[in-house]
């Protein structure tokens, strides 16, 4: 007798979360990292974030970042994240799906 086994093709969900960093108490002398993963429109969103923050907080500095892995979409490696964290006090990142 032939046996037919039906299986669920959906992968099990992997949940991963990271607690947000504490809010900055003082924005004086702060450098903000602007991370773009190269997805369409993310650069325009970061341009707008930079303009709005610069207007609100005089003297704020900005640094632009992309990930080091990938071509059309650039992924942030753990090494990238460590480097960015050492260079800035806050980060704004964009993605688009």
Short mmCIF file of N, CA, C and O in Angstrom, two decimals:
data_model
loop_
_atom_site.label_atom_id
_atom_site.label_comp_id
_atom_site.label_asym_id
_atom_site.label_seq_id
_atom_site.Cartn_x
_atom_site.Cartn_y
_atom_site.Cartn_z
N UNK A 1 0.83 -1.17 0.00
CA UNK A 1 0.00 0.00 0.00
C UNK A 1 0.89 1.25 0.00
O UNK A 1 1.89 1.30 0.69
N UNK A 2 0.50 2.25 -0.79
CA UNK A 2 1.23 3.51 -0.87
C UNK A 2 0.82 4.43 0.27
O UNK A 2 -0.34 4.50 0.64
N UNK A 3 1.81 5.13 0.80
CA UNK A 3 1.55 6.05 1.91
C UNK A 3 1.85 7.46 1.45
O UNK A 3 2.89 7.72 0.83
N UNK A 4 0.97 8.37 1.73
CA UNK A 4 1.15 9.79 1.39
C UNK A 4 1.32 10.56 2.69
O UNK A 4 0.46 10.51 3.57
N UNK A 5 2.46 11.26 2.81
CA UNK A 5 2.71 12.06 3.99
C UNK A 5 2.63 13.54 3.61
O UNK A 5 3.29 13.97 2.66
N UNK A 6 1.83 14.28 4.30
CA UNK A 6 1.67 15.71 4.04
C UNK A 6 2.41 16.47 5.12
O UNK A 6 2.22 16.21 6.32
N UNK A 7 3.28 17.38 4.69
CA UNK A 7 4.06 18.17 5.63
C UNK A 7 3.79 19.65 5.40
O UNK A 7 3.38 20.06 4.32
N UNK A 8 4.04 20.43 6.39
CA UNK A 8 3.85 21.88 6.32
C UNK A 8 5.12 22.51 5.74
O UNK A 8 6.19 22.41 6.34
N UNK A 9 5.04 23.18 4.59
CA UNK A 9 6.23 23.75 3.97
C UNK A 9 6.69 25.08 4.58
O UNK A 9 7.66 25.66 4.14
N UNK A 10 5.99 25.55 5.57
CA UNK A 10 6.32 26.84 6.17
C UNK A 10 7.38 26.63 7.24
O UNK A 10 7.24 25.79 8.13
N UNK A 11 8.42 27.41 7.15
CA UNK A 11 9.51 27.31 8.13
C UNK A 11 9.05 27.82 9.49
O UNK A 11 8.14 28.64 9.59
N UNK A 12 9.67 27.34 10.50
CA UNK A 12 9.38 27.82 11.85
C UNK A 12 9.88 29.24 11.99
O UNK A 12 10.93 29.60 11.47
N UNK A 13 9.13 30.04 12.70
CA UNK A 13 9.48 31.44 12.89
C UNK A 13 10.62 31.56 13.89
O UNK A 13 10.59 30.94 14.95
N UNK A 14 11.60 32.35 13.52
CA UNK A 14 12.70 32.65 14.41
C UNK A 14 12.50 34.07 14.91
O UNK A 14 12.44 35.02 14.11
N UNK A 15 12.33 34.23 16.19
CA UNK A 15 12.13 35.55 16.75
C UNK A 15 13.40 36.03 17.41
O UNK A 15 14.04 35.29 18.16
N UNK A 16 13.76 37.26 17.09
CA UNK A 16 14.97 37.86 17.63
C UNK A 16 14.67 39.32 17.93
O UNK A 16 14.13 40.02 17.08
N UNK A 17 14.96 39.75 19.10
CA UNK A 17 14.70 41.16 19.42
C UNK A 17 15.89 41.72 20.21
O UNK A 17 16.62 40.99 20.87
N UNK A 18 16.03 43.00 20.07
CA UNK A 18 17.09 43.73 20.76
C UNK A 18 16.44 44.90 21.48
O UNK A 18 15.61 45.61 20.90
N UNK A 19 16.81 45.10 22.72
CA UNK A 19 16.26 46.24 23.45
C UNK A 19 16.79 47.54 22.84
O UNK A 19 17.98 47.61 22.50
N UNK A 20 15.94 48.53 22.69
CA UNK A 20 16.43 49.80 22.15
C UNK A 20 17.44 50.44 23.10
O UNK A 20 17.38 50.24 24.32
N UNK A 21 18.35 51.19 22.53
CA UNK A 21 19.33 51.91 23.34
C UNK A 21 18.61 52.99 24.14
O UNK A 21 17.57 53.49 23.72
N UNK A 22 19.16 53.36 25.28
CA UNK A 22 18.53 54.44 26.04
C UNK A 22 18.58 55.75 25.26
O UNK A 22 19.49 55.99 24.47
N UNK A 23 17.58 56.59 25.47
CA UNK A 23 17.54 57.89 24.81
C UNK A 23 18.68 58.78 25.31
O UNK A 23 19.08 58.71 26.48
N UNK A 24 19.18 59.61 24.42
CA UNK A 24 20.23 60.55 24.80
C UNK A 24 19.63 61.67 25.64
O UNK A 24 18.59 62.23 25.28
N UNK A 25 20.28 62.01 26.74
CA UNK A 25 19.79 63.09 27.60
C UNK A 25 20.17 64.46 27.03
O UNK A 25 19.44 65.43 27.20
N UNK A 26 21.30 64.52 26.37
CA UNK A 26 21.80 65.79 25.84
C UNK A 26 22.33 65.55 24.42
O UNK A 26 23.11 64.64 24.19
N UNK A 27 21.88 66.36 23.47
CA UNK A 27 22.27 66.19 22.07
C UNK A 27 23.46 67.07 21.68
O UNK A 27 23.91 67.02 20.54
N UNK A 28 24.00 67.86 22.61
CA UNK A 28 25.15 68.71 22.28
C UNK A 28 26.38 67.85 22.01
O UNK A 28 26.70 66.94 22.76
N UNK A 29 27.08 68.14 20.90
CA UNK A 29 28.29 67.41 20.55
C UNK A 29 28.06 66.01 20.01
O UNK A 29 28.99 65.23 19.88
N UNK A 30 26.84 65.69 19.68
CA UNK A 30 26.49 64.34 19.23
C UNK A 30 26.71 64.19 17.73
O UNK A 30 26.46 65.10 16.95
N UNK A 31 27.19 63.02 17.34
CA UNK A 31 27.28 62.65 15.93
C UNK A 31 26.25 61.54 15.70
O UNK A 31 26.22 60.56 16.42
N UNK A 32 25.43 61.74 14.68
CA UNK A 32 24.38 60.78 14.34
C UNK A 32 24.81 60.00 13.11
O UNK A 32 25.17 60.60 12.09
N UNK A 33 24.77 58.69 13.19
CA UNK A 33 25.04 57.85 12.03
C UNK A 33 23.77 57.67 11.22
O UNK A 33 22.69 57.46 11.78
N UNK A 34 23.89 57.77 9.91
CA UNK A 34 22.76 57.57 9.00
C UNK A 34 23.07 56.33 8.17
O UNK A 34 23.94 56.37 7.30
N UNK A 35 22.38 55.22 8.47
CA UNK A 35 22.67 53.94 7.83
C UNK A 35 21.67 53.66 6.73
O UNK A 35 20.46 53.65 6.95
N UNK A 36 22.17 53.38 5.53
CA UNK A 36 21.34 53.06 4.38
C UNK A 36 21.76 51.70 3.85
O UNK A 36 22.94 51.46 3.57
N UNK A 37 20.79 50.80 3.65
CA UNK A 37 21.11 49.47 3.13
C UNK A 37 20.99 49.40 1.60
O UNK A 37 21.00 48.33 1.03
N UNK A 38 20.90 50.55 0.96
CA UNK A 38 20.88 50.70 -0.50
C UNK A 38 19.52 50.37 -1.13
O UNK A 38 19.42 50.29 -2.34
N UNK A 39 18.49 50.18 -0.32
CA UNK A 39 17.16 49.96 -0.90
C UNK A 39 16.60 51.30 -1.37
O UNK A 39 16.86 52.34 -0.76
N UNK A 40 15.81 51.25 -2.43
CA UNK A 40 15.30 52.45 -3.08
C UNK A 40 14.57 53.37 -2.11
O UNK A 40 13.73 52.94 -1.33
N UNK A 41 14.93 54.63 -2.16
CA UNK A 41 14.26 55.65 -1.36
C UNK A 41 14.85 55.87 0.01
O UNK A 41 14.58 56.89 0.65
N UNK A 42 15.66 54.93 0.48
CA UNK A 42 16.24 55.08 1.82
C UNK A 42 17.15 56.28 1.94
O UNK A 42 17.17 56.95 2.97
N UNK A 43 17.88 56.57 0.88
CA UNK A 43 18.77 57.73 0.91
C UNK A 43 17.97 59.02 1.01
O UNK A 43 18.34 59.95 1.74
N UNK A 44 16.84 59.10 0.31
CA UNK A 44 16.00 60.30 0.37
C UNK A 44 15.41 60.47 1.78
O UNK A 44 15.33 61.59 2.30
N UNK A 45 15.01 59.37 2.38
CA UNK A 45 14.49 59.43 3.75
C UNK A 45 15.57 59.92 4.72
O UNK A 45 15.30 60.75 5.59
N UNK A 46 16.79 59.43 4.56
CA UNK A 46 17.88 59.87 5.43
C UNK A 46 18.24 61.34 5.19
O UNK A 46 18.58 62.06 6.13
N UNK A 47 18.16 61.79 3.94
CA UNK A 47 18.38 63.21 3.66
C UNK A 47 17.38 64.06 4.44
O UNK A 47 17.74 65.09 5.03
N UNK A 48 16.13 63.62 4.45
CA UNK A 48 15.07 64.36 5.16
C UNK A 48 15.29 64.31 6.67
O UNK A 48 15.13 65.33 7.36
N UNK A 49 15.65 63.15 7.20
CA UNK A 49 15.93 63.03 8.64
C UNK A 49 17.07 63.97 9.02
O UNK A 49 16.99 64.68 10.02
N UNK A 50 18.12 63.98 8.20
CA UNK A 50 19.26 64.85 8.49
C UNK A 50 18.83 66.31 8.51
O UNK A 50 19.19 67.06 9.42
N UNK A 51 18.06 66.73 7.52
CA UNK A 51 17.61 68.13 7.45
C UNK A 51 16.75 68.50 8.66
O UNK A 51 16.94 69.57 9.26
N UNK A 52 15.84 67.63 9.03
CA UNK A 52 14.95 67.93 10.17
C UNK A 52 15.71 67.96 11.49
O UNK A 52 15.49 68.85 12.32
N UNK A 53 16.61 66.99 11.69
CA UNK A 53 17.39 66.99 12.93
C UNK A 53 18.35 68.17 13.01
O UNK A 53 18.51 68.79 14.07
N UNK A 54 18.98 68.50 11.88
CA UNK A 54 19.92 69.64 11.86
C UNK A 54 19.20 70.94 12.17
O UNK A 54 19.75 71.82 12.84
N UNK A 55 17.97 71.09 11.69
CA UNK A 55 17.19 72.30 11.97
C UNK A 55 16.78 72.37 13.43
O UNK A 55 16.66 73.44 14.01
N UNK A 56 16.58 71.22 14.02
CA UNK A 56 16.10 71.16 15.41
C UNK A 56 17.24 71.25 16.43
O UNK A 56 17.05 71.76 17.54
N UNK A 57 18.41 70.70 16.08
CA UNK A 57 19.54 70.64 17.02
C UNK A 57 20.77 71.25 16.36
O UNK A 57 21.50 70.56 15.63
N UNK A 58 21.02 72.54 16.57
CA UNK A 58 22.19 73.17 15.96
C UNK A 58 23.48 72.49 16.42
O UNK A 58 23.62 72.08 17.56
N UNK A 59 24.43 72.35 15.49
CA UNK A 59 25.73 71.77 15.81
C UNK A 59 25.78 70.25 15.73
O UNK A 59 26.84 69.66 15.92
N UNK A 60 24.66 69.62 15.45
CA UNK A 60 24.63 68.17 15.31
C UNK A 60 25.47 67.77 14.10
O UNK A 60 25.45 68.43 13.07
N UNK A 61 26.24 66.70 14.24
CA UNK A 61 27.06 66.20 13.13
C UNK A 61 26.48 64.89 12.63
O UNK A 61 25.80 64.18 13.38
N UNK A 62 26.78 64.56 11.38
CA UNK A 62 26.24 63.36 10.76
C UNK A 62 27.34 62.60 10.04
O UNK A 62 28.26 63.20 9.50
N UNK A 63 27.21 61.27 10.03
CA UNK A 63 28.09 60.39 9.25
C UNK A 63 27.22 59.39 8.52
O UNK A 63 26.29 58.84 9.10
N UNK A 64 27.53 59.15 7.25
CA UNK A 64 26.76 58.21 6.43
C UNK A 64 27.43 56.85 6.41
O UNK A 64 28.67 56.75 6.35
N UNK A 65 26.61 55.81 6.44
CA UNK A 65 27.12 54.44 6.43
C UNK A 65 26.28 53.56 5.50
O UNK A 65 25.08 53.77 5.35
N UNK A 66 26.92 52.56 4.92
CA UNK A 66 26.25 51.44 4.27
C UNK A 66 26.93 50.18 4.77
O UNK A 66 28.05 50.23 5.29
N UNK A 67 26.28 49.05 4.60
CA UNK A 67 26.87 47.79 5.02
C UNK A 67 28.01 47.40 4.10
O UNK A 67 28.17 47.91 3.00
N UNK A 68 28.81 46.45 4.54
CA UNK A 68 29.98 46.04 3.76
C UNK A 68 29.75 44.75 2.98
O UNK A 68 30.63 44.33 2.24
N UNK A 69 28.58 44.14 3.11
CA UNK A 69 28.31 42.88 2.44
C UNK A 69 27.11 43.05 1.51
O UNK A 69 26.09 43.60 1.89
N UNK A 70 27.26 42.58 0.29
CA UNK A 70 26.16 42.64 -0.67
C UNK A 70 26.47 43.58 -1.81
O UNK A 70 27.49 44.26 -1.83
N UNK A 71 25.55 43.60 -2.78
CA UNK A 71 25.74 44.46 -3.94
C UNK A 71 24.54 45.38 -4.10
O UNK A 71 24.64 46.57 -3.88
N UNK A 72 23.39 44.85 -4.47
CA UNK A 72 22.19 45.68 -4.60
C UNK A 72 21.66 46.11 -3.24
O UNK A 72 21.09 47.18 -3.10
N UNK A 73 21.80 45.27 -2.26
CA UNK A 73 21.42 45.59 -0.90
C UNK A 73 22.62 45.31 -0.02
O UNK A 73 23.23 44.25 -0.10
N UNK A 74 23.00 46.28 0.80
CA UNK A 74 24.20 46.14 1.62
C UNK A 74 23.82 45.80 3.06
O UNK A 74 23.08 46.54 3.70
N UNK A 75 24.34 44.67 3.55
CA UNK A 75 24.05 44.21 4.90
C UNK A 75 25.09 44.73 5.88
O UNK A 75 26.27 44.82 5.56
N UNK A 76 24.64 45.03 7.06
CA UNK A 76 25.51 45.48 8.13
C UNK A 76 25.99 44.25 8.90
O UNK A 76 25.18 43.53 9.49
N UNK A 77 27.27 44.00 8.89
CA UNK A 77 27.84 42.88 9.62
C UNK A 77 28.02 43.27 11.09
O UNK A 77 27.98 44.46 11.43
N UNK A 78 28.25 42.30 11.96
CA UNK A 78 28.54 42.65 13.35
C UNK A 78 29.75 43.58 13.47
O UNK A 78 29.77 44.48 14.31
N UNK A 79 30.74 43.39 12.59
CA UNK A 79 31.91 44.27 12.61
C UNK A 79 31.53 45.70 12.19
O UNK A 79 32.03 46.67 12.76
N UNK A 80 30.65 45.81 11.18
CA UNK A 80 30.16 47.13 10.77
C UNK A 80 29.45 47.81 11.94
O UNK A 80 29.67 48.99 12.22
N UNK A 81 28.58 47.05 12.60
CA UNK A 81 27.81 47.61 13.73
C UNK A 81 28.73 48.08 14.84
O UNK A 81 28.52 49.16 15.42
N UNK A 82 29.77 47.30 15.14
CA UNK A 82 30.72 47.70 16.19
C UNK A 82 31.47 48.97 15.79
O UNK A 82 31.67 49.87 16.62
N UNK A 83 31.88 49.07 14.52
CA UNK A 83 32.59 50.25 14.04
C UNK A 83 31.69 51.49 14.12
O UNK A 83 32.10 52.54 14.61
N UNK A 84 30.45 51.35 13.67
CA UNK A 84 29.52 52.47 13.71
C UNK A 84 29.27 52.90 15.15
O UNK A 84 29.31 54.09 15.47
N UNK A 85 29.04 51.94 16.04
CA UNK A 85 28.78 52.25 17.45
C UNK A 85 29.95 52.97 18.10
O UNK A 85 29.76 53.81 18.99
N UNK A 86 31.16 52.70 17.66
CA UNK A 86 32.34 53.36 18.22
C UNK A 86 32.49 54.79 17.70
O UNK A 86 33.17 55.60 18.33
N UNK A 87 31.86 55.10 16.58
CA UNK A 87 32.05 56.41 15.95
C UNK A 87 30.92 57.41 16.18
O UNK A 87 31.11 58.60 15.98
N UNK A 88 29.73 56.94 16.56
CA UNK A 88 28.59 57.83 16.71
C UNK A 88 27.86 57.55 18.02
O UNK A 88 28.07 56.51 18.65
N UNK A 89 26.98 58.48 18.42
CA UNK A 89 26.23 58.31 19.65
C UNK A 89 24.77 57.89 19.39
O UNK A 89 24.06 57.49 20.29
N UNK A 90 24.33 58.03 18.14
CA UNK A 90 22.97 57.63 17.77
C UNK A 90 22.98 57.22 16.29
O UNK A 90 23.83 57.68 15.53
N UNK A 91 22.04 56.36 15.89
CA UNK A 91 21.96 55.90 14.51
C UNK A 91 20.49 55.91 14.06
O UNK A 91 19.60 55.51 14.81
N UNK A 92 20.30 56.35 12.82
CA UNK A 92 19.00 56.23 12.15
C UNK A 92 19.25 55.35 10.93
O UNK A 92 20.17 55.62 10.15
N UNK A 93 18.46 54.29 10.77
CA UNK A 93 18.63 53.40 9.65
C UNK A 93 17.35 53.31 8.84
O UNK A 93 16.26 53.50 9.37
N UNK A 94 17.50 53.04 7.54
CA UNK A 94 16.33 52.90 6.68
C UNK A 94 16.35 51.55 5.98
O UNK A 94 17.40 50.97 5.71
N UNK A 95 15.16 51.07 5.72
CA UNK A 95 14.95 49.89 4.90
C UNK A 95 13.62 50.06 4.21
O UNK A 95 12.82 50.90 4.58
N UNK A 96 13.37 49.26 3.18
CA UNK A 96 12.12 49.38 2.45
C UNK A 96 11.76 48.02 1.89
O UNK A 96 12.52 47.44 1.15
N UNK A 97 10.64 47.51 2.30
CA UNK A 97 10.17 46.22 1.80
C UNK A 97 8.74 46.31 1.35
O UNK A 97 7.96 47.03 1.80
#
